[in-house]
Coordinates of C-alpha atoms and ligand atoms in Angstrom, one line a residue:
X1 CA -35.7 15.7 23.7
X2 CA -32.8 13.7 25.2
X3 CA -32.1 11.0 22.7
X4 CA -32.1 7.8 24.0
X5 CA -28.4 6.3 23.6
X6 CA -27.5 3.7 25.4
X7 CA -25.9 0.8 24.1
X8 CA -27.2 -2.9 24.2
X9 CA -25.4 -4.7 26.9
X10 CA -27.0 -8.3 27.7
X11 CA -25.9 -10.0 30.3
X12 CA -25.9 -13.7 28.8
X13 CA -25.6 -15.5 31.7
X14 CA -29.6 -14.3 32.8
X15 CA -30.7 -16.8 30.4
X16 CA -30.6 -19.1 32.9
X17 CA -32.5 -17.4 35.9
X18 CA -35.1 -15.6 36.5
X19 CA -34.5 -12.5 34.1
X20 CA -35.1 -15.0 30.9
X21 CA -37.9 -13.0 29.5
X22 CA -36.9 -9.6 30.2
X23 CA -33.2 -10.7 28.3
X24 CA -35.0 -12.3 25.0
X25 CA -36.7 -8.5 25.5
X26 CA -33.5 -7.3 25.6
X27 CA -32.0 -9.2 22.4
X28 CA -35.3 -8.6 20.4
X29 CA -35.3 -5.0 21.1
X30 CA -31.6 -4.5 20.5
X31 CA -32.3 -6.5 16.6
X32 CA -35.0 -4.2 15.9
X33 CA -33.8 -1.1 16.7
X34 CA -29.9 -1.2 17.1
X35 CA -28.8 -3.9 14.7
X36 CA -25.8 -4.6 17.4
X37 CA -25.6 -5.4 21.1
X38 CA -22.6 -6.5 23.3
X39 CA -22.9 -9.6 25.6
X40 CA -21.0 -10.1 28.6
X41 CA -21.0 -13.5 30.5
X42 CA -21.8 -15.3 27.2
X43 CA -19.3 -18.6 28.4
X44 CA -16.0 -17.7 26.2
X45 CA -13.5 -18.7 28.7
X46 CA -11.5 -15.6 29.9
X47 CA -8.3 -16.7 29.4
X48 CA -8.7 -18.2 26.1
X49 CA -9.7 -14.6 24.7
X50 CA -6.8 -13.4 26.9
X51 CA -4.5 -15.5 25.1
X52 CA -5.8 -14.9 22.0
X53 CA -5.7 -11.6 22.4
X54 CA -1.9 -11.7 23.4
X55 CA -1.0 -13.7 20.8
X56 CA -2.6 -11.7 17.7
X57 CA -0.8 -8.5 19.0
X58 CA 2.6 -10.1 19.3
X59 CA 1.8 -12.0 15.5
X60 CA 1.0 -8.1 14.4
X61 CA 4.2 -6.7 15.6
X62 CA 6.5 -9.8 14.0
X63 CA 4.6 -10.5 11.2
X64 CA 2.3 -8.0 9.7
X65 CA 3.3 -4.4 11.0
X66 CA 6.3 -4.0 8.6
X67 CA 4.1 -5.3 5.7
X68 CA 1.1 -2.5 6.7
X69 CA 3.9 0.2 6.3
X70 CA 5.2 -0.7 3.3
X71 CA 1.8 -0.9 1.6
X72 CA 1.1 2.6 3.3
X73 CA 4.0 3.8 1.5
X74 CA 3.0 2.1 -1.3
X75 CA 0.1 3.9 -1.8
X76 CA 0.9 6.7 -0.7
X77 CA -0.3 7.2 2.4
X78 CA 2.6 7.6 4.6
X79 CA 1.8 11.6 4.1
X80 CA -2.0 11.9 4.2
X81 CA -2.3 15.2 2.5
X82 CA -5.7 15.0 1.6
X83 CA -8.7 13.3 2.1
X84 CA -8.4 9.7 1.2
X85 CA -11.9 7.9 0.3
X86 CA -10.7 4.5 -1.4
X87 CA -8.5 2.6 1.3
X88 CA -8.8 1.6 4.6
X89 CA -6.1 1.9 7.6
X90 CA -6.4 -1.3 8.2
X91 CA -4.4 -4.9 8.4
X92 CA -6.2 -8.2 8.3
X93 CA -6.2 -11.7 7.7
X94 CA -8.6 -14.2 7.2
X95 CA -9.3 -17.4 8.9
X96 CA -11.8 -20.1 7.3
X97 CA -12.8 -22.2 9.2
X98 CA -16.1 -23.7 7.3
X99 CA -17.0 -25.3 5.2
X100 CA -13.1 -26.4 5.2
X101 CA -10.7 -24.8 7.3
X102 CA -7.5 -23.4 6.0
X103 CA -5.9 -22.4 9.4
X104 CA -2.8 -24.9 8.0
X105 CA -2.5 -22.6 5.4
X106 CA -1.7 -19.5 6.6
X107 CA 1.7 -18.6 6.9
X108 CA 3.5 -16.9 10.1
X109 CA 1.5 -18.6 12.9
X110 CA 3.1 -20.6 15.6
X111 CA 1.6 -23.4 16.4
X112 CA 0.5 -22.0 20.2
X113 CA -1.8 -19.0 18.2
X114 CA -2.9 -21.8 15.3
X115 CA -4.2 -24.1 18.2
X116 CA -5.9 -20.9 20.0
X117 CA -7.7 -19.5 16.7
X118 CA -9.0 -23.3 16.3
X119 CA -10.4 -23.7 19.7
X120 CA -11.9 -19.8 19.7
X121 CA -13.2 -20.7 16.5
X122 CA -15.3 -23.5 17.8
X123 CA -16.8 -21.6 20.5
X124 CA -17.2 -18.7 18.9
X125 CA -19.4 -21.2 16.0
X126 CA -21.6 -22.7 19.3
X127 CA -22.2 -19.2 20.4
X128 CA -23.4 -18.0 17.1
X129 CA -26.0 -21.0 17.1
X130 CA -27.1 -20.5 20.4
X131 CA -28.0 -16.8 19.1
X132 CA -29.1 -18.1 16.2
X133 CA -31.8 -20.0 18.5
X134 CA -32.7 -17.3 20.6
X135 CA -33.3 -14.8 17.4
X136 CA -35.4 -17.8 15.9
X137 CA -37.6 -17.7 19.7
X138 CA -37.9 -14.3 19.5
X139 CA -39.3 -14.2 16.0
X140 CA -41.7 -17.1 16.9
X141 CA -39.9 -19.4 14.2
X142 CA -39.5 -22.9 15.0
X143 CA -36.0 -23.9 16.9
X144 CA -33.5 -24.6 14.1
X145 CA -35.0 -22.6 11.4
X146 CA -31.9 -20.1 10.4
X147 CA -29.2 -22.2 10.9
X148 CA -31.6 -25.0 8.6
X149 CA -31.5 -22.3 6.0
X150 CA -27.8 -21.2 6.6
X151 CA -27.1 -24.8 5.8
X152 CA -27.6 -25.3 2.4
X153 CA -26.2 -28.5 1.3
X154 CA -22.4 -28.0 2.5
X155 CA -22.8 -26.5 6.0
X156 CA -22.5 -22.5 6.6
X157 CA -19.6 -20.4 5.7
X158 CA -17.8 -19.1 9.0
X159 CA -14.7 -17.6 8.8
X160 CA -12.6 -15.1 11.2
X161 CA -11.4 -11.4 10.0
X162 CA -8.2 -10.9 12.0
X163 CA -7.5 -7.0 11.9
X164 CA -5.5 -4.7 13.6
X165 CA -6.1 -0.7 12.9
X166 CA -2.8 0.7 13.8
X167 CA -2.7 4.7 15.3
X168 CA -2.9 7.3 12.3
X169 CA -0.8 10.3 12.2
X170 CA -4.0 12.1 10.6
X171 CA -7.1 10.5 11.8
X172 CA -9.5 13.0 10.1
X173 CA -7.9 12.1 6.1
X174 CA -8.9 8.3 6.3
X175 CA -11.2 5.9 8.4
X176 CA -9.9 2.2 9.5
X177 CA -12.3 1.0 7.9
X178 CA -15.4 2.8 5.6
X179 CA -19.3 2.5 6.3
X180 CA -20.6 -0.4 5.2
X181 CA -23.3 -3.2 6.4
X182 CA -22.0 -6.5 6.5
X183 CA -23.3 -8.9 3.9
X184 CA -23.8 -12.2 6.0
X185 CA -25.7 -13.5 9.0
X186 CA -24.4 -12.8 12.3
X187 CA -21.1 -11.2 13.1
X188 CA -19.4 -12.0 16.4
X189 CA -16.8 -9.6 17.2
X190 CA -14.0 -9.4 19.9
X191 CA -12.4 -6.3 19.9
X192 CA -9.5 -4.5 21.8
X193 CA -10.9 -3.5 24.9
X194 CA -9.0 -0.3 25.7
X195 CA -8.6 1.4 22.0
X196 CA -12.3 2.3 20.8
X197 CA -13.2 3.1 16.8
X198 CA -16.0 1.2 16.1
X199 CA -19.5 3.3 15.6
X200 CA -22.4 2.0 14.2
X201 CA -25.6 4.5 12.6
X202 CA -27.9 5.0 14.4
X203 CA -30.9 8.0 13.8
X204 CA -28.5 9.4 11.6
X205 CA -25.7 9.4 14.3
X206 CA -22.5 7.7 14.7
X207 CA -22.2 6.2 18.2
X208 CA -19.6 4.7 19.4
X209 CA -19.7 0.8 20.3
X210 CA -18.0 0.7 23.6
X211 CA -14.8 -1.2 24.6
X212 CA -15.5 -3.6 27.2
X213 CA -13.4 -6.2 28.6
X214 CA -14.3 -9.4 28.1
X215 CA -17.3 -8.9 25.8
X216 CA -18.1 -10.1 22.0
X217 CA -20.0 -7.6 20.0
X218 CA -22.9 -9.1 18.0
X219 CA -24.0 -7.4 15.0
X220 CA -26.5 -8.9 12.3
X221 CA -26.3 -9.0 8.3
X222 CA -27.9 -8.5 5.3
X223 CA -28.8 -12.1 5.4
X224 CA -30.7 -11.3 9.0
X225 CA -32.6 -8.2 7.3
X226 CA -34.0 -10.4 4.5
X227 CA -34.9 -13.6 6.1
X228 CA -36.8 -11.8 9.0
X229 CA -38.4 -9.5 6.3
X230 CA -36.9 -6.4 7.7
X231 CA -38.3 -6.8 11.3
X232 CA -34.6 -6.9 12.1
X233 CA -31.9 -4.7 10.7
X234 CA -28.1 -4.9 9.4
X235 CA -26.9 -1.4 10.1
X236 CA -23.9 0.7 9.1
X237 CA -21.3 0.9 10.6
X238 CA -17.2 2.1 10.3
X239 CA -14.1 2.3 12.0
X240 CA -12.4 5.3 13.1
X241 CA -8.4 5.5 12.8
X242 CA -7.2 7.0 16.4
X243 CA -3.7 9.2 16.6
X244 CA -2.8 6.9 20.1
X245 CA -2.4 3.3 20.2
X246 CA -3.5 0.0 18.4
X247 CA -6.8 -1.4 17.9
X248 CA -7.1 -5.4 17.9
X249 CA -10.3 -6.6 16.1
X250 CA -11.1 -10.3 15.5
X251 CA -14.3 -10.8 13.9
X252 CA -16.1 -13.8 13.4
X253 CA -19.1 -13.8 10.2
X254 CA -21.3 -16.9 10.5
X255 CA -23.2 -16.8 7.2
X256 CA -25.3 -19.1 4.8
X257 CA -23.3 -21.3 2.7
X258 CA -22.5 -20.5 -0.5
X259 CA -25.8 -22.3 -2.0
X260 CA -28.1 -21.5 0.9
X261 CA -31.4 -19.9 -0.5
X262 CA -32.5 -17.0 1.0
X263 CA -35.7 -15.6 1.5
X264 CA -37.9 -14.0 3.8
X265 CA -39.3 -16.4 5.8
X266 CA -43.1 -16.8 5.3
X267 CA -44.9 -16.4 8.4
X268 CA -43.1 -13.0 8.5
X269 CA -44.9 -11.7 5.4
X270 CA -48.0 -10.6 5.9
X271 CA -48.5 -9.9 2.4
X272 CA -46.5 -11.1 -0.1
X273 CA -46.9 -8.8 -2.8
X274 CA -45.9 -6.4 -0.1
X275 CA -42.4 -7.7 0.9
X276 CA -39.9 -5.5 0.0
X277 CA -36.8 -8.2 0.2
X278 CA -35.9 -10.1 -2.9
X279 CA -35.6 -14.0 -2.8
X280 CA -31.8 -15.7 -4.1
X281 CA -29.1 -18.4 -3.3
X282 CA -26.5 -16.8 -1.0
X283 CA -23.6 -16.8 -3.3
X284 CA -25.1 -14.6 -6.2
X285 CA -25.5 -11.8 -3.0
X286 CA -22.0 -12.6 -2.3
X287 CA -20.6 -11.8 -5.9
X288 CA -22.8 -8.4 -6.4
X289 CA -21.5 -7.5 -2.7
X290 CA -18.0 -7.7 -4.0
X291 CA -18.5 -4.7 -5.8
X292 CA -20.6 -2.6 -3.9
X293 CA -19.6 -3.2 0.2
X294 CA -19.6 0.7 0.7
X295 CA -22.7 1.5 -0.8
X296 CA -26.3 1.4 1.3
X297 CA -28.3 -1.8 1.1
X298 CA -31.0 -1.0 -0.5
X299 CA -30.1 -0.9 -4.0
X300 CA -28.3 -4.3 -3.6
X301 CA -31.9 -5.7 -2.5
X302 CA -33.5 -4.3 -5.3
X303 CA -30.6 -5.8 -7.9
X304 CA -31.0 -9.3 -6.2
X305 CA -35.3 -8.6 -7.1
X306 CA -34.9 -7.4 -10.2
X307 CA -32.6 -10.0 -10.9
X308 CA -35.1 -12.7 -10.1
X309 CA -37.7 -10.7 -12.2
X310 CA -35.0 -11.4 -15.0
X311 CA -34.8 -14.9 -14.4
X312 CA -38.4 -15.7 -14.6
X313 CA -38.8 -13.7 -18.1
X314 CA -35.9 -15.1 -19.3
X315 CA -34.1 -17.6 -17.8
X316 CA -31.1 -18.3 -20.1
X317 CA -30.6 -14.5 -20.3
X318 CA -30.1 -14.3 -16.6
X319 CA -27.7 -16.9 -16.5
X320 CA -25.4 -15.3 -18.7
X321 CA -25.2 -11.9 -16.3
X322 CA -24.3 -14.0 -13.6
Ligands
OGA401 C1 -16.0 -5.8 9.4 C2 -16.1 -4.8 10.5 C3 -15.3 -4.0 12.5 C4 -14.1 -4.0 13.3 O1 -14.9 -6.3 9.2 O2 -17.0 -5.9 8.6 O3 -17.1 -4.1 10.5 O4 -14.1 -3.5 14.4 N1 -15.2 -4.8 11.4 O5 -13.1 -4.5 12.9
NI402 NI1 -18.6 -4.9 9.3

């Protein structure tokens, strides 16, 4: 049987005509059984992404493409002999922009791609909400709900992962970046529109997430999987390290702030002895995910449950292992 692989592409702007329901079908089916879908038309002005797009691939080649081939010699990697399982090909920087922004802070930007990031930043924040509103429709939860819980008392956490993955002599020794689901809420990603690498799992096979010009990438995070009590899914996913050309990737994570409590929400338990998703404040997810990005999910669910379990029995105990 021909599998069925065609990849999630909603045309945003629908929302506002006729086509309404069948696009909330669209996004709800795309959260249940993909984990990811690609908008186009979602109101990011063109030439704002254009700019920014310009501008991160000139601040790669003055400011950060030396550095990622020093560290490749560094470690060794400038030769690629064998198999390497512990690093990725990959250069990033991080943007903050909430709870407090540190865009001042980070050295080597002009004040033309500073001003850029800030104002992508915003609108990349309002689109999140907006999605955040349509996933709470779609799971019959009242408007408001998530980004009520991603609150906690200080506002979310939303920051921007500025990456390029540069071309790799030996693609098949190292991947730009290794399997992992993302820890957070919902991940809004802009990425290079002629250089693909990014695949996702999905029935056991990695398809590709295709470039497309113009388009954000949505993908949702651990925090999604647990608060909708797995009726929506975080799913793996990886980047490949191509032999041609240079892959731009600016991803935005709009999670729960770091005290935000997490739990399934109830009217998506049926039973509650039957939910299999633990309850915990987002920042204790946060430190356990530190150490264990590249590993599946499920374990980290069960050590955020068994952890509660802890807490109950013996609360000073638990303390002291966090
Ligand atoms: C990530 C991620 C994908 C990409 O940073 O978590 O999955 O294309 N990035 O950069
Ligand atoms: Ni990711």
């Amino acid at each position: 049987m021909e599998k069925n692989i065609k990849f999630p592409v909603i045309n945003l702007s629908k929302l506002n005509g006729e086509e309404r329901d069948q696009t909330m079908a669209l996004i709800d089916d795309a959260c249940q059984n993909w984990g990811f879908f690609e908008l186009v038309n979602h109101g990011l002005p063109y030439d704002l992404m254009d700019n920014v797009e310009r501008m991160t691939k000139e601040h790669y080649k003055k400011h950060m493409e030396q550095k990622f081939k020093e560290m490749l010699r560094s470690k060794g990697l400038d030769t690629l002999e064998t198999e390497v399982e512990d690093v990725d090909w990959e250069s990033t920087f991080y943007l903050r922009h909430l709870p407090q922004s540190n865009l001042y802070d980070i050295p080597d930007m002009s004040n033309e791609y500073r001003t850029a990031m800030k104002d992508f930043g915003k609108r990349v924040e309002n689109l999140a909400e907006e999605l955040l509103d349509l996933l709470c429709e779609n799971l019959g939860l009242e408007k408001g709900y998530l980004k009520k819980v991603f609150h906690g008392t200080k506002g979310p956490t939303f920051g921007t992962k500025v990456s390029n993955y540069p071309p790799c002599p030996k693609p098949e020794m190292i991947k730009g970046l290794r399997a992992h689901t993302d820890a957070g809420g919902l991940i809004l990603l802009f990425q290079d529109d002629k250089v693909s690498g990014l695949q996702l799992l999905k029935d056991n096979d990695w398809l590709d997430v295709p470039p497309l010009k113009h388009s954000i990438v949505i993908n949702l995070g651990d925090q999604l999987e647990v608060i909708t009590n797995g009726k929506y899914k975080s799913v793996m996913h990886r980047v490949m390290t191509q032999k041609e050309g240079n892959r731009m990737s600016i991803a935005s994570f709009y999670n729960p702030g770091s005290d935000a409590e997490i739990s399934p929400a109830p009217s998506l338990v049926v039973d509650d002895k039957d939910s299999k998703y633990p309850s915990f404040v987002f920042d204790d997810y946060m430190k356990l995910y530190a150490g264990l990005k590249f590993q599946p999910k499920e374990p980290r669910f069960e050590a955020m449950k068994n952890a509660a379990v802890a807490a109950e029995l013996n609360p000073v105990a638990a303390v002291e292992t966090f």
